Amino acid sequence: MIPPVSGGQPSRCSITYDKIDTERVASLVNHPNHGASLVFIGTTREMTHGQRTVLLEYEAYVPMALKTMETIGEEIDRKWPGTLCAITHRLGKVEIAEASVVIAVSSPHRADCYEASRYAIERLKQIVPIWKKEIWEDGSEWKGSQTGPWNPLESQG
Amino acid sequence: MIPPVSGGQPSRCSITYDKIDTERVASLVNHPNHGASLVFIGTTREMTHGQRTVLLEYEAYVPMALKTMETIGEEIDRKWPGTLCAITHRLGKVEIAEASVVIAVSSPHRADCYEASRYAIERLKQIVPIWKKEIWEDGSEWKGSQTGPWNPLESQG
């Protein structure tokens, strides 16, 4: 686990080359006044438009990736005050059905929780500098940003 | 763990008096072609409208509760074909910050996953016959269905 970059507040964001411990990410948003938690788990999908993915591999500019992950947490706190958000992204090779990203959000009420969770994953794909290499069964490869019109296939939820 | 009531398909719904094992519920919706999983965790919240909850206690008519939980899974499969849904509800005393319900949903893509997860928790509160007793710090108690106009406070996300 790469130590998180953070200011005064304890960081709830991290980047790892190991399997993500989902329980641990979820525990970072535990709060006695929060009645709802939502944990999003993005995993490597085997079949996309009939093509079989063998492997996904992620790389990042780590300091900037962590900084933008923290920014998402701050944006969520402004939009849904008091809502907590923890994000862990995995780098390196991620096999079929393994998680590449886990986002945990908690809030007093579930409506905010659903909105904030969805916001977090969409923002992550927009602003966090993490690149993905897909390797398909036929030996072909594709590499690029996680969003944008140049992403022909999407092998993660 | 009370054994699930089910037909031919393996059941992904259960009711328990023990602490809910979130990882186990999440693992029930693992699928190699699903790129997104979402785990909703409803917990006992301490403060609601300035009043301190000491304890929540749940009771149910178990066979009917399990049957309606299974129905929610079937409804989700019809509305978002292929989407998987697992639900575990806890009965008995549930202390502050402990989970009373865990709902795991997985789907090839995250948009369906968010919609189906939200649907599952709303439907659970509508149709599953589980009653809640709230005990507050001042010694007062309230008991009733999880939804409806007669629910003056809601101490779960």
XYZ file of C-alpha atoms in Angstrom:
314
model
C 0.000 0.000 0.000
C 1.475 3.350 -1.043
C 1.148 5.800 1.875
C -1.503 8.413 1.228
C -0.620 12.034 0.462
C -2.743 14.276 2.642
C -3.017 17.518 4.538
C -4.260 17.848 8.132
C -7.294 15.575 7.726
C -6.706 11.827 7.787
C -6.741 10.671 4.203
C -9.341 8.192 3.051
C -7.718 7.747 -0.373
C -5.024 5.296 -1.327
C -3.397 3.496 -4.215
C -2.183 -0.077 -4.017
C -0.600 -2.791 -6.141
C -2.177 -5.480 -3.950
C -5.704 -6.880 -3.895
C -8.039 -4.250 -2.455
C -9.378 -4.976 1.033
C -13.009 -3.918 0.556
C -13.905 -4.163 4.268
C -11.035 -1.853 5.127
C -12.145 0.794 2.606
C -15.726 0.541 3.895
C -14.551 0.903 7.512
C -12.978 4.288 6.688
C -16.447 5.848 6.334
C -17.993 4.344 9.492
C -19.796 7.027 11.467
C -22.386 6.598 14.245
C -24.685 9.246 12.746
C -24.619 7.748 9.279
C -27.457 5.348 8.568
C -26.356 4.412 5.056
C -23.114 3.269 3.454
C -22.622 2.369 -0.163
C -19.588 0.510 -1.470
C -18.934 0.579 -5.211
C -16.608 -2.123 -6.530
C -15.349 -1.826 -10.103
C -14.042 -5.158 -11.369
C -12.409 -6.482 -14.527
C -15.137 -7.860 -16.757
C -14.424 -10.873 -18.961
C -16.765 -10.265 -21.928
C -17.323 -6.867 -23.568
C -19.267 -6.714 -26.837
C -18.421 -10.372 -27.484
C -14.694 -9.897 -27.000
C -12.889 -11.712 -24.198
C -10.608 -9.642 -21.976
C -7.664 -11.594 -20.591
C -6.212 -8.918 -18.335
C -6.420 -5.261 -17.400
C -3.366 -3.343 -16.341
C -3.499 0.082 -14.697
C -0.830 2.718 -14.364
C -0.909 6.179 -12.861
C 1.036 9.256 -12.017
C 0.596 8.420 -8.323
C 0.977 11.830 -6.575
C -1.477 13.467 -8.983
C -3.876 10.499 -8.843
C -3.990 10.675 -5.030
C -4.418 14.453 -5.089
C -7.385 14.248 -7.464
C -8.905 11.398 -5.445
C -8.729 13.669 -2.364
C -10.319 16.455 -4.421
C -13.307 14.211 -5.125
C -13.744 13.699 -1.368
C -13.663 17.474 -0.830
C -16.176 18.070 -3.639
C -18.509 15.510 -2.080
C -18.212 17.159 1.331
C -19.204 20.499 -0.238
C -22.113 19.087 -2.242
C -23.447 16.721 0.462
C -22.135 18.186 3.742
C -20.921 15.578 6.213
C -20.924 12.776 3.648
C -17.713 10.744 3.881
C -15.901 9.217 0.909
C -12.996 6.739 0.789
C -11.385 5.630 -2.463
C -8.778 2.938 -3.122
C -7.521 2.303 -6.646
C -5.375 -0.623 -7.650
C -2.512 -0.367 -10.143
C -0.699 -3.056 -12.111
C -2.322 -6.235 -13.406
C -5.927 -6.857 -12.350
C -7.359 -10.246 -13.288
C -10.947 -11.094 -14.262
C -13.438 -10.498 -11.420
C -10.857 -8.717 -9.259
C -11.486 -5.159 -8.119
C -9.590 -2.268 -9.663
C -11.378 0.392 -7.629
C -13.423 0.494 -4.413
C -15.327 3.628 -3.392
C -17.077 3.759 -0.002
C -19.475 6.573 0.840
C -21.541 7.095 3.993
C -24.193 9.634 4.887
C -26.980 10.091 7.435
C -29.551 9.236 4.731
C -29.422 6.951 1.733
C -30.539 9.469 -0.929
C -27.350 11.526 -0.486
C -25.349 8.335 -0.299
C -26.485 7.124 -3.723
C -25.938 10.519 -5.347
C -22.499 10.999 -3.817
C -21.356 7.478 -4.688
C -22.353 7.851 -8.323
C -20.713 11.277 -8.430
C -17.466 9.809 -7.049
C -17.099 7.083 -9.690
C -17.999 9.416 -12.565
C -15.548 12.083 -11.327
C -12.857 9.469 -10.806
C -13.106 8.453 -14.442
C -13.119 12.120 -15.505
C -10.267 13.621 -13.509
C -8.016 10.973 -11.945
C -4.936 10.328 -14.134
C -5.050 6.550 -14.240
C -4.538 4.758 -17.540
C -5.736 1.357 -18.495
C -4.236 -1.259 -20.805
C -6.604 -3.962 -22.001
C -5.297 -7.226 -23.339
C -7.758 -9.331 -25.317
C -7.883 -13.018 -26.102
C -6.865 -12.481 -29.738
C -3.602 -10.908 -28.560
C -4.625 -7.333 -29.376
C -4.132 -4.538 -26.883
C -5.607 -1.132 -26.192
C -4.297 1.559 -23.906
C -5.788 4.876 -22.898
C -7.628 7.066 -20.478
C -10.618 5.610 -18.602
C -13.105 7.943 -20.271
C -13.452 10.001 -23.388
C -14.569 9.287 -26.948
C -11.274 7.534 -27.680
C -12.179 4.699 -25.308
C -13.681 2.161 -27.740
C -14.542 -0.445 -25.127
C -15.054 -0.276 -21.438
C -14.113 -3.371 -19.450
C -14.953 -2.030 -16.045
C -18.387 -1.291 -14.671
C -28.146 -17.935 10.036
C -31.654 -19.109 9.198
C -31.523 -21.347 6.087
C -32.981 -19.618 3.042
C -36.303 -20.617 1.525
C -35.865 -21.052 -2.193
C -36.942 -22.884 -5.303
C -34.564 -24.364 -7.898
C -32.190 -21.370 -8.045
C -29.658 -20.935 -5.250
C -31.037 -18.308 -2.912
C -29.144 -15.079 -2.367
C -31.443 -13.930 0.444
C -31.122 -14.683 4.122
C -32.123 -13.556 7.583
C -29.809 -13.713 10.562
C -29.662 -12.831 14.263
C -25.860 -12.482 14.063
C -23.708 -9.639 12.774
C -23.973 -9.521 8.998
C -20.872 -10.642 7.097
C -20.775 -7.964 4.385
C -18.032 -9.655 2.331
C -20.086 -12.857 2.219
C -23.181 -11.040 0.931
C -21.063 -9.224 -1.670
C -19.479 -12.513 -2.795
C -22.925 -13.917 -3.667
C -23.161 -11.548 -6.664
C -19.635 -12.124 -8.049
C -19.794 -12.757 -11.775
C -16.946 -12.614 -14.322
C -19.033 -10.602 -16.793
C -20.112 -8.029 -14.222
C -17.912 -4.949 -14.094
C -19.749 -3.237 -11.242
C -20.937 -4.260 -7.788
C -22.675 -2.052 -5.279
C -23.105 -2.955 -1.629
C -25.657 -0.994 0.387
C -25.269 -1.184 4.159
C -28.089 0.159 6.328
C -26.881 0.835 9.872
C -28.403 2.015 13.137
C -27.894 5.776 13.346
C -27.294 7.392 16.707
C -28.806 10.866 16.195
C -32.082 11.541 14.369
C -33.582 15.042 14.516
C -31.626 15.696 17.719
C -32.873 12.590 19.496
C -30.407 9.888 20.523
C -31.279 6.309 19.593
C -29.949 3.746 22.049
C -30.964 0.604 20.203
C -32.958 -0.713 17.282
C -34.656 -4.050 17.436
C -36.073 -5.834 14.387
C -38.612 -8.597 14.166
C -40.177 -10.346 11.199
C -42.496 -13.021 10.012
C -39.485 -14.914 8.657
C -40.970 -17.127 5.871
C -42.851 -14.170 4.365
C -39.871 -11.825 4.790
C -37.611 -14.270 2.911
C -40.224 -14.809 0.212
C -40.603 -11.069 -0.430
C -36.806 -10.624 -0.411
C -36.606 -13.292 -3.139
C -39.369 -11.466 -5.021
C -37.239 -8.323 -5.088
C -34.409 -10.335 -6.700
C -36.833 -11.640 -9.336
C -38.183 -8.130 -10.012
C -34.633 -6.871 -10.481
C -33.817 -9.696 -12.879
C -36.866 -8.740 -14.973
C -36.152 -5.003 -14.950
C -32.367 -5.246 -15.432
C -31.826 -8.680 -17.025
C -28.805 -10.538 -15.699
C -28.364 -8.207 -12.723
C -27.782 -10.198 -9.529
C -29.097 -9.217 -6.098
C -28.308 -10.639 -2.652
C -30.030 -9.426 0.516
C -29.327 -10.250 4.157
C -31.451 -8.699 6.908
C -30.647 -8.912 10.575
C -33.266 -9.420 13.279
C -33.115 -8.813 17.017
C -31.103 -6.039 18.663
C -28.854 -3.981 16.396
C -26.532 -1.544 18.148
C -25.380 1.871 16.910
C -23.262 1.689 13.732
C -24.040 -2.004 13.217
C -25.696 -3.145 9.993
C -29.332 -4.181 9.956
C -29.432 -4.840 6.215
C -26.888 -5.486 3.473
C -27.887 -5.505 -0.191
C -25.351 -6.479 -2.864
C -26.092 -5.968 -6.543
C -23.872 -6.646 -9.562
C -24.303 -5.914 -13.231
C -22.182 -5.683 -16.382
C -22.397 -1.859 -16.216
C -22.638 0.557 -13.325
C -25.718 2.503 -14.466
C -27.936 -0.585 -14.043
C -26.181 -1.403 -10.813
C -27.040 1.944 -9.192
C -30.660 1.811 -10.357
C -31.169 -1.779 -9.221
C -29.537 -1.214 -5.826
C -31.718 1.792 -5.073
C -34.779 -0.131 -6.242
C -33.905 -3.023 -3.911
C -33.693 -0.939 -0.733
C -36.863 1.039 -1.533
C -38.788 -2.162 -2.313
C -37.456 -3.826 0.807
C -38.881 -1.036 2.931
C -42.181 -1.200 1.001
C -42.940 -4.907 0.895
C -40.795 -6.934 3.306
C -42.664 -7.583 6.579
C -39.966 -6.538 9.018
C -40.880 -4.346 11.992
C -38.619 -2.047 13.869
C -38.624 -1.023 17.502
C -36.668 2.105 18.357
C -35.557 2.812 21.876
C -34.478 6.368 22.624
C -32.238 7.822 25.302
C -35.200 9.338 27.167
C -36.652 5.848 27.603
C -39.392 6.287 25.029
C -40.049 3.639 22.417
C -41.589 3.474 18.998
C -42.521 0.394 17.019
C -43.849 0.009 13.499
C -43.337 -0.740 9.858
C -40.203 0.545 8.126
C -42.112 2.892 5.839
C -45.421 4.674 5.689
C -46.773 7.958 7.036
C -46.972 6.479 10.534
C -43.182 6.263 10.766
C -42.352 9.521 12.584
C -38.603 9.072 12.589
C -36.290 6.987 10.538
C -33.149 5.734 12.260
C -31.767 3.791 9.375
C -30.274 5.201 6.151
